[in-house]
Coordinates of C-alpha atoms and ligand atoms in Angstrom, one line a residue:
M1 CA 0.1 -21.1 -14.9
K2 CA -2.4 -20.0 -18.1
I3 CA -5.3 -18.2 -17.0
N4 CA -8.3 -18.8 -19.4
E5 CA -10.2 -15.5 -20.1
N6 CA -13.4 -17.3 -21.1
E7 CA -13.3 -19.1 -18.0
I8 CA -12.9 -15.8 -16.0
Q9 CA -15.9 -14.4 -17.9
R10 CA -18.0 -17.2 -17.2
A11 CA -17.2 -17.4 -13.5
Y12 CA -18.1 -13.7 -13.3
S13 CA -21.3 -14.2 -15.0
L14 CA -22.4 -16.8 -12.5
A15 CA -20.9 -14.4 -9.5
Q16 CA -22.9 -11.5 -10.9
E17 CA -26.2 -13.5 -10.8
R18 CA -25.6 -14.7 -7.2
Y19 CA -24.9 -11.4 -6.0
A20 CA -27.8 -9.8 -7.9
S21 CA -30.0 -12.1 -6.1
L22 CA -28.8 -10.7 -2.8
G23 CA -29.4 -7.4 -4.1
V24 CA -25.9 -6.4 -5.1
D25 CA -24.8 -4.9 -8.4
T26 CA -21.4 -6.0 -9.2
E27 CA -21.0 -3.7 -12.3
D28 CA -21.8 -0.7 -10.0
I29 CA -19.4 -1.9 -7.6
L30 CA -16.4 -2.4 -10.1
K31 CA -17.2 1.1 -11.2
R32 CA -16.7 2.2 -7.8
M33 CA -13.4 0.2 -7.5
Q34 CA -11.8 2.3 -10.1
G35 CA -12.3 5.4 -8.0
I36 CA -10.4 4.2 -5.2
H37 CA -6.8 5.4 -5.0
L38 CA -4.5 3.9 -2.6
S39 CA -1.7 5.9 -1.3
L40 CA 1.5 3.6 -2.1
H41 CA 4.2 4.3 0.5
C42 CA 7.5 4.8 -1.5
W43 CA 9.8 3.6 1.4
Q44 CA 8.9 -0.2 0.9
G45 CA 11.3 0.2 -1.9
D46 CA 14.5 1.1 -0.2
D47 CA 13.8 -0.1 3.6
V48 CA 13.1 3.6 4.6
T49 CA 16.6 4.5 3.6
G50 CA 15.9 7.5 1.3
F51 CA 18.7 9.5 -0.5
E52 CA 19.8 12.0 2.0
N53 CA 22.2 9.8 4.0
R54 CA 22.3 6.3 2.3
E55 CA 24.8 5.0 5.1
G56 CA 22.8 6.4 8.0
P57 CA 21.0 4.1 10.3
L58 CA 17.2 4.0 10.3
T59 CA 16.2 5.6 13.6
G60 CA 13.1 6.6 15.5
G61 CA 12.2 3.2 17.0
I62 CA 11.3 1.7 13.5
A63 CA 13.1 -1.2 11.8
A64 CA 13.2 -3.0 8.5
T65 CA 14.8 -6.4 8.9
G66 CA 16.4 -8.6 6.0
N67 CA 18.6 -8.0 3.1
Y68 CA 17.0 -9.3 0.1
P69 CA 19.0 -8.4 -3.0
G70 CA 17.9 -5.8 -5.3
K71 CA 16.9 -2.7 -3.0
A72 CA 16.6 0.4 -5.2
R73 CA 19.8 2.7 -4.8
N74 CA 18.6 6.1 -6.1
A75 CA 15.4 7.8 -7.2
D76 CA 15.6 6.5 -10.8
E77 CA 15.6 2.9 -9.6
L78 CA 12.9 3.5 -7.1
R79 CA 10.6 5.0 -9.7
E80 CA 11.4 2.1 -12.1
D81 CA 10.3 -0.3 -9.3
L82 CA 7.3 1.7 -8.6
Q83 CA 6.3 1.6 -12.3
Q84 CA 6.6 -2.2 -12.2
V85 CA 4.3 -2.3 -9.1
F86 CA 1.7 0.0 -10.8
R87 CA 1.6 -2.4 -13.9
L88 CA 0.4 -5.2 -11.3
L89 CA -2.3 -3.1 -9.7
P90 CA -5.9 -2.6 -10.9
G91 CA -6.8 1.1 -10.8
K92 CA -4.6 4.4 -10.6
H93 CA -2.9 5.1 -7.2
R94 CA -1.3 7.8 -5.3
L95 CA 2.4 7.8 -4.4
N96 CA 3.3 8.6 -0.7
L97 CA 6.7 10.3 -0.4
H98 CA 8.9 11.1 2.6
A99 CA 11.1 14.0 2.9
I100 CA 14.3 12.1 2.7
Y101 CA 13.3 11.1 -0.9
A102 CA 14.3 14.7 -2.1
E103 CA 16.6 14.9 -4.9
T104 CA 19.1 17.5 -4.1
G105 CA 21.8 16.6 -6.7
T106 CA 25.3 17.0 -5.2
Q107 CA 24.2 19.6 -2.7
K108 CA 23.5 18.9 0.8
I109 CA 20.2 20.4 1.8
E110 CA 19.3 20.7 5.4
R111 CA 15.8 19.2 6.1
N112 CA 14.7 22.6 7.2
Q113 CA 15.5 23.9 3.7
I114 CA 13.9 21.4 1.4
R115 CA 11.9 23.0 -1.3
P116 CA 9.4 21.9 -3.8
E117 CA 12.1 22.0 -6.6
H118 CA 13.6 19.1 -4.8
F119 CA 10.6 17.1 -5.6
S120 CA 10.2 18.2 -9.4
R121 CA 11.3 14.9 -10.7
W122 CA 8.9 13.1 -8.6
I123 CA 6.2 15.4 -9.7
D124 CA 7.2 15.0 -13.6
W125 CA 7.2 11.2 -13.2
G126 CA 4.0 11.3 -11.1
K127 CA 2.0 13.2 -13.6
E128 CA 2.3 10.1 -16.0
H129 CA 2.0 7.2 -13.3
C130 CA 0.1 8.6 -10.4
Q131 CA -3.2 10.0 -9.2
G132 CA -1.6 12.2 -7.0
L133 CA 1.2 12.7 -4.4
D134 CA 1.0 12.7 -0.5
F135 CA 4.1 13.6 1.7
N136 CA 5.5 13.1 5.1
P137 CA 8.3 15.2 6.9
T138 CA 10.9 12.9 8.0
C139 CA 11.5 13.5 11.8
F140 CA 13.7 10.4 12.3
S141 CA 17.1 9.2 11.0
H142 CA 18.9 12.5 11.7
P143 CA 21.4 13.7 14.2
K144 CA 18.8 16.2 15.6
S145 CA 16.4 13.4 16.5
A146 CA 19.3 11.3 18.0
D147 CA 18.3 11.6 21.5
G148 CA 14.7 10.5 20.7
F149 CA 12.8 13.9 20.7
T150 CA 11.9 16.4 17.8
L151 CA 8.9 18.5 17.9
S152 CA 8.7 18.2 21.7
H153 CA 12.3 18.5 22.2
P154 CA 13.4 20.6 25.4
D155 CA 15.8 22.5 23.5
T156 CA 14.4 25.4 21.8
S157 CA 16.6 25.2 18.6
I158 CA 16.2 21.8 17.9
R159 CA 12.3 22.1 18.1
Q160 CA 12.6 25.0 15.9
F161 CA 14.5 23.0 13.2
W162 CA 11.9 20.5 13.2
I163 CA 9.0 23.0 13.0
E164 CA 10.8 24.6 10.1
H165 CA 11.1 21.0 8.5
C166 CA 7.3 20.6 9.0
I167 CA 6.5 24.0 7.5
A168 CA 8.7 23.3 4.5
S169 CA 7.1 19.8 4.1
R170 CA 3.3 21.6 4.0
S171 CA 4.8 23.8 1.3
I172 CA 6.0 20.8 -0.7
G173 CA 2.6 19.2 -0.3
E174 CA 0.9 22.5 -1.5
T175 CA 2.9 22.2 -4.8
F176 CA 1.9 18.6 -5.1
G177 CA -1.7 19.6 -4.5
R178 CA -1.5 22.3 -7.2
A179 CA 0.2 20.1 -9.6
F180 CA -2.1 17.2 -9.5
H181 CA -5.4 18.9 -8.8
T182 CA -6.0 16.7 -5.8
P183 CA -4.8 17.6 -2.2
S184 CA -1.8 16.1 -0.8
I185 CA -2.0 14.7 2.6
V186 CA 0.9 15.7 4.8
N187 CA 1.2 13.4 7.5
I188 CA 3.3 14.2 10.8
W189 CA 4.5 11.2 12.5
I190 CA 7.5 11.9 15.3
P191 CA 9.3 9.3 17.4
D192 CA 9.2 11.4 20.5
G193 CA 9.1 9.4 23.5
Y194 CA 11.1 7.9 26.7
K195 CA 12.3 4.3 27.0
D196 CA 11.8 4.4 30.7
T197 CA 9.1 5.9 32.8
P198 CA 9.0 9.8 32.6
A199 CA 8.7 12.0 35.5
D200 CA 7.1 14.7 33.6
R201 CA 4.5 13.4 31.1
L202 CA 2.9 16.8 30.5
A203 CA 5.6 19.1 29.5
P204 CA 6.6 17.2 26.2
R205 CA 3.1 17.2 25.1
Q206 CA 2.6 21.0 25.8
R207 CA 5.5 21.5 23.7
L208 CA 4.5 19.4 21.0
L209 CA 1.1 21.0 21.0
N210 CA 2.8 24.4 20.9
S211 CA 4.9 23.1 17.8
L212 CA 2.0 21.9 16.0
N213 CA 0.2 25.1 16.4
Q214 CA 3.1 26.9 14.9
I215 CA 3.3 24.5 11.9
L216 CA -0.4 24.8 11.2
S217 CA -0.4 28.5 11.7
H218 CA 0.8 29.0 8.2
P219 CA -2.5 29.0 6.2
I220 CA -2.6 26.6 3.2
S221 CA -5.8 26.0 1.4
R222 CA -7.4 22.5 1.8
E223 CA -7.8 22.5 -2.0
Y224 CA -4.1 21.7 -1.9
I225 CA -3.2 20.0 1.5
L226 CA -4.9 17.9 4.1
D227 CA -2.8 18.0 7.3
A228 CA -2.7 14.6 9.3
V229 CA -1.3 13.5 12.5
E230 CA -0.3 10.0 13.6
P231 CA -0.4 8.6 17.1
K232 CA 1.3 5.5 18.4
L233 CA 1.3 3.3 21.4
F234 CA 5.3 2.8 21.7
G235 CA 8.3 2.4 19.6
I236 CA 11.5 0.7 20.1
G237 CA 13.3 2.9 22.6
S238 CA 10.0 4.6 23.5
E239 CA 8.4 1.7 25.3
S240 CA 7.3 3.6 28.4
Y241 CA 6.1 6.9 26.9
V242 CA 5.0 8.3 23.7
V243 CA 4.3 12.0 23.4
G244 CA 2.1 11.9 20.3
S245 CA -0.1 9.2 22.0
M246 CA -3.8 8.4 20.6
E247 CA -5.5 10.8 23.1
F248 CA -3.1 13.5 22.4
Y249 CA -3.9 13.5 18.7
V250 CA -7.5 12.6 18.8
G251 CA -8.2 15.8 20.7
Y252 CA -5.6 17.9 18.5
A253 CA -7.2 16.6 15.3
I254 CA -10.8 17.4 16.4
R255 CA -9.8 20.6 17.6
R256 CA -8.0 21.8 14.5
N257 CA -10.2 20.0 12.1
I258 CA -7.6 17.8 10.5
L259 CA -7.0 14.2 9.8
L260 CA -6.2 11.5 12.3
T261 CA -4.0 8.9 11.0
L262 CA -4.8 5.2 12.2
D263 CA -1.7 3.0 11.6
T264 CA -2.8 -0.7 12.2
G265 CA 0.4 -1.4 14.0
H266 CA 0.2 1.4 16.4
F267 CA -2.4 -0.2 18.9
H268 CA -2.5 -2.9 21.6
P269 CA -2.4 -6.1 19.6
T270 CA -5.9 -7.1 20.8
E271 CA -7.4 -3.7 20.1
S272 CA -9.9 -3.6 17.0
V273 CA -9.0 -0.4 14.8
A274 CA -12.0 -1.2 12.8
D275 CA -14.3 -0.5 15.8
K276 CA -12.5 3.0 16.0
I277 CA -13.8 4.1 12.6
S278 CA -17.4 4.8 13.3
S279 CA -16.8 6.7 16.4
L280 CA -14.1 8.8 15.2
L281 CA -15.9 9.8 11.8
L282 CA -18.6 11.2 14.0
Y283 CA -16.1 13.8 15.3
L284 CA -13.1 14.1 12.7
E285 CA -12.9 15.5 9.4
G286 CA -11.5 12.4 8.1
I287 CA -9.0 9.6 8.5
L288 CA -5.9 8.6 7.1
L289 CA -5.2 4.7 7.3
H290 CA -1.7 3.4 7.3
V291 CA -2.6 -0.1 6.6
S292 CA 0.1 -2.2 8.1
R293 CA 0.6 -5.3 10.0
G294 CA 2.0 -5.9 13.3
V295 CA 3.4 -9.2 14.3
R296 CA 3.6 -9.1 18.2
W297 CA 4.9 -5.5 18.0
D298 CA 4.8 -2.7 15.4
S299 CA 6.9 -4.7 13.0
D300 CA 5.3 -3.5 9.9
H301 CA 4.8 -6.7 8.0
V302 CA 3.2 -7.1 4.5
V303 CA -0.4 -6.7 4.7
I304 CA -2.2 -10.2 4.2
Y305 CA -6.0 -10.9 4.1
N306 CA -6.9 -11.2 7.6
E307 CA -9.8 -10.6 9.7
E308 CA -8.5 -7.2 10.8
L309 CA -7.9 -6.2 7.5
Q310 CA -11.5 -7.3 6.3
G311 CA -13.1 -5.6 9.4
L312 CA -11.4 -2.4 8.7
M313 CA -12.6 -2.3 5.0
Q314 CA -16.1 -3.2 6.1
E315 CA -16.1 -0.4 8.5
V316 CA -15.1 2.1 6.0
I317 CA -17.6 0.9 3.4
R318 CA -20.5 0.4 5.8
A319 CA -20.0 3.7 7.0
N320 CA -20.1 5.1 3.5
A321 CA -16.9 6.9 4.3
L322 CA -14.6 6.5 1.2
Q323 CA -14.9 10.2 0.6
R324 CA -13.4 10.8 4.2
V325 CA -11.1 7.9 4.7
Y326 CA -7.9 7.9 2.7
I327 CA -6.3 4.6 2.6
G328 CA -2.5 4.6 2.6
L329 CA 0.0 1.7 3.1
D330 CA 2.8 1.6 5.5
Y331 CA 4.9 -1.5 6.0
F332 CA 8.5 -2.5 5.0
D333 CA 9.7 -6.0 4.6
A334 CA 13.3 -6.5 3.3
S335 CA 13.5 -10.0 3.8
I336 CA 11.7 -10.8 0.5
N337 CA 11.5 -9.4 -3.0
R338 CA 10.5 -5.7 -2.2
I339 CA 8.4 -5.3 -5.5
A340 CA 6.3 -8.5 -4.3
A341 CA 6.0 -7.1 -0.9
W342 CA 4.5 -3.9 -2.4
V343 CA 2.3 -5.8 -4.8
I344 CA 1.0 -8.3 -2.4
G345 CA 0.1 -5.8 0.4
A346 CA -1.6 -3.5 -2.2
R347 CA -3.4 -6.1 -4.1
T348 CA -4.7 -7.7 -0.9
T349 CA -6.0 -4.2 0.3
L350 CA -7.8 -3.7 -2.9
R351 CA -9.4 -7.3 -2.6
A352 CA -10.5 -6.5 1.0
L353 CA -12.1 -3.3 -0.2
L354 CA -13.8 -5.1 -3.1
N355 CA -15.2 -7.7 -0.8
A356 CA -16.4 -5.0 1.7
L357 CA -18.2 -3.2 -1.3
L358 CA -19.7 -6.8 -2.4
E359 CA -21.3 -7.6 1.0
P360 CA -24.9 -7.5 1.1
Y361 CA -25.1 -5.2 3.8
P362 CA -28.6 -4.2 3.9
L363 CA -29.7 -7.9 4.5
L364 CA -27.4 -7.8 7.8
Q365 CA -28.9 -4.5 8.8
Q366 CA -32.5 -5.8 8.3
A367 CA -32.0 -8.7 10.3
E368 CA -30.6 -6.7 13.0
K369 CA -33.5 -4.1 12.9
E370 CA -36.0 -7.0 13.1
G371 CA -34.1 -8.2 16.3
N372 CA -33.4 -11.5 14.5
L373 CA -29.8 -11.8 15.8
T374 CA -29.8 -15.6 15.0
L375 CA -30.4 -14.7 11.2
R376 CA -27.7 -12.0 11.5
L377 CA -25.0 -14.6 12.5
A378 CA -26.0 -17.1 9.9
L379 CA -25.9 -14.5 7.0
Q380 CA -22.6 -13.2 8.5
E381 CA -21.2 -16.6 8.2
E382 CA -23.0 -17.1 4.6
F383 CA -21.2 -13.8 3.4
Q384 CA -18.0 -15.0 4.1
T385 CA -17.6 -17.3 1.1
L386 CA -19.8 -15.6 -1.5
P387 CA -18.1 -15.9 -4.9
S388 CA -16.1 -12.5 -4.6
Q389 CA -13.0 -14.0 -6.1
A390 CA -14.8 -14.4 -9.7
V391 CA -15.5 -10.7 -9.5
W392 CA -11.9 -9.9 -8.2
E393 CA -10.3 -12.0 -11.3
Y394 CA -12.7 -10.4 -13.6
Y395 CA -11.8 -6.8 -12.4
L396 CA -8.1 -7.8 -12.8
L397 CA -8.9 -9.0 -16.5
T398 CA -10.7 -5.8 -17.5
Q399 CA -7.8 -3.6 -15.9
S400 CA -5.4 -5.5 -17.8
V401 CA -3.6 -6.5 -14.9
P402 CA -2.2 -10.3 -14.3
V403 CA -4.8 -12.5 -12.9
G404 CA -4.0 -14.8 -10.1
I405 CA -0.6 -15.7 -9.3
S406 CA 0.8 -15.0 -12.7
F407 CA 1.8 -11.4 -11.3
M408 CA 4.8 -13.3 -9.8
E409 CA 6.1 -14.3 -13.1
E410 CA 6.2 -10.8 -14.2
I411 CA 8.1 -10.0 -10.8
K412 CA 10.6 -12.9 -11.3
T413 CA 11.4 -11.6 -14.8
Y414 CA 12.0 -8.0 -13.3
E415 CA 14.1 -9.5 -10.6
R416 CA 16.2 -11.4 -13.1
E417 CA 16.4 -8.3 -15.5
K418 CA 16.6 -5.5 -13.2
L419 CA 17.2 -6.3 -9.5
S420 CA 19.8 -8.9 -9.8
R421 CA 22.1 -6.4 -11.7
R422 CA 22.0 -3.9 -8.5
M423 CA 25.0 -5.6 -6.7
Ligands
RNT501 C1 6.1 4.7 12.5 C2 5.0 5.3 11.5 C3 5.2 6.1 10.2 C4 6.6 5.5 9.5 C5 6.6 6.1 8.3 C6 7.9 5.8 7.6 O1 5.7 4.0 13.3 O2 4.1 4.3 11.3 O3 4.0 6.2 9.5 O4 6.1 4.1 9.3 O5 6.6 7.4 8.3
ZN502 ZN1 2.5 4.8 9.7

């Protein structure tokens, strides 16, 4: 499919006029778009396998299903894949790493012993391709998490191991923050919970609180890292009780002035994550989003353009909170081309952000202020279909990124030349 650049320009000019008539300056918005850096999750590239134990199972109640050929087998392949992804995204983005993506050569390094040097190749590569690096301790897929508990484990020595792992992770984040002159978000998610109804709901939470306090007691400047904690409703094997619940971490994040992570797959299916933003921002330092898509459960499907995504981005933009809401992706689909999965979800998220920026929000506010709720509804419906697509395509064009579905041609070529040789 050949895209005609003149047509894109013309469509943009018309859209620009239309938006201007509604008080929206598209040029200004396109400048703002360039300042938005998504945090791309490295784990879409290899189904959360990592390099520590490539034969071991993925545990912790999360699952990547499918076996599409061409999964990255090592760090070089993963980086090569990421470069291909970045080539298809407008703007410059961050990379979100997990501890299991350490490069320790032939040495086996325990997770409580990982050090910044095990990520030096990621840093060197990132300098060229990324706006910054974020980090996650990996508290799953490990013998010491096999019984479903980590930071809240009743056994002191196991708990201590995971505390040390998280402390080591923060110091890796600190190195990232120094190297990129932008704080590294270090996000703690643990799988801890019970399959069946617990007797004692309190004790594991007391232990988790204590472990987190020990982890955070090592002072690291916010110039270098931003700590985040990620709650969850349930997981496979923790259906009845999750130690790190929403209430647990909301309280903790407010008390410790750290970020709360909202993963869109971690709530009841009919719960609106978008609606939480304006409340939480009144109390929290900031929010990390794990943009994901649950289908019936926390299934981590590729992000698509749905009401939930649009609502979420609208809330971030309407609250004028881009400085305090960090936008990361978190999904892993192994049943389709993994590069395409990354690109589709990331482009969709950016498109939802652009749409939210283009919304003539003051007009909605005005109608509401005047008590004209009929007009508010009429405008809301009208704004669903303004010519934002023309602005998006123009943005892609100016960023020298394939416009429209033509990005799939590049992915097909890459699949033929690279992925299909990884058998
Ligand atoms: C799990 C959490 C967590 C993980 C990643 C791999 O339910 O969403 O963020 O997906 O750390
Ligand atoms: Zn998540």
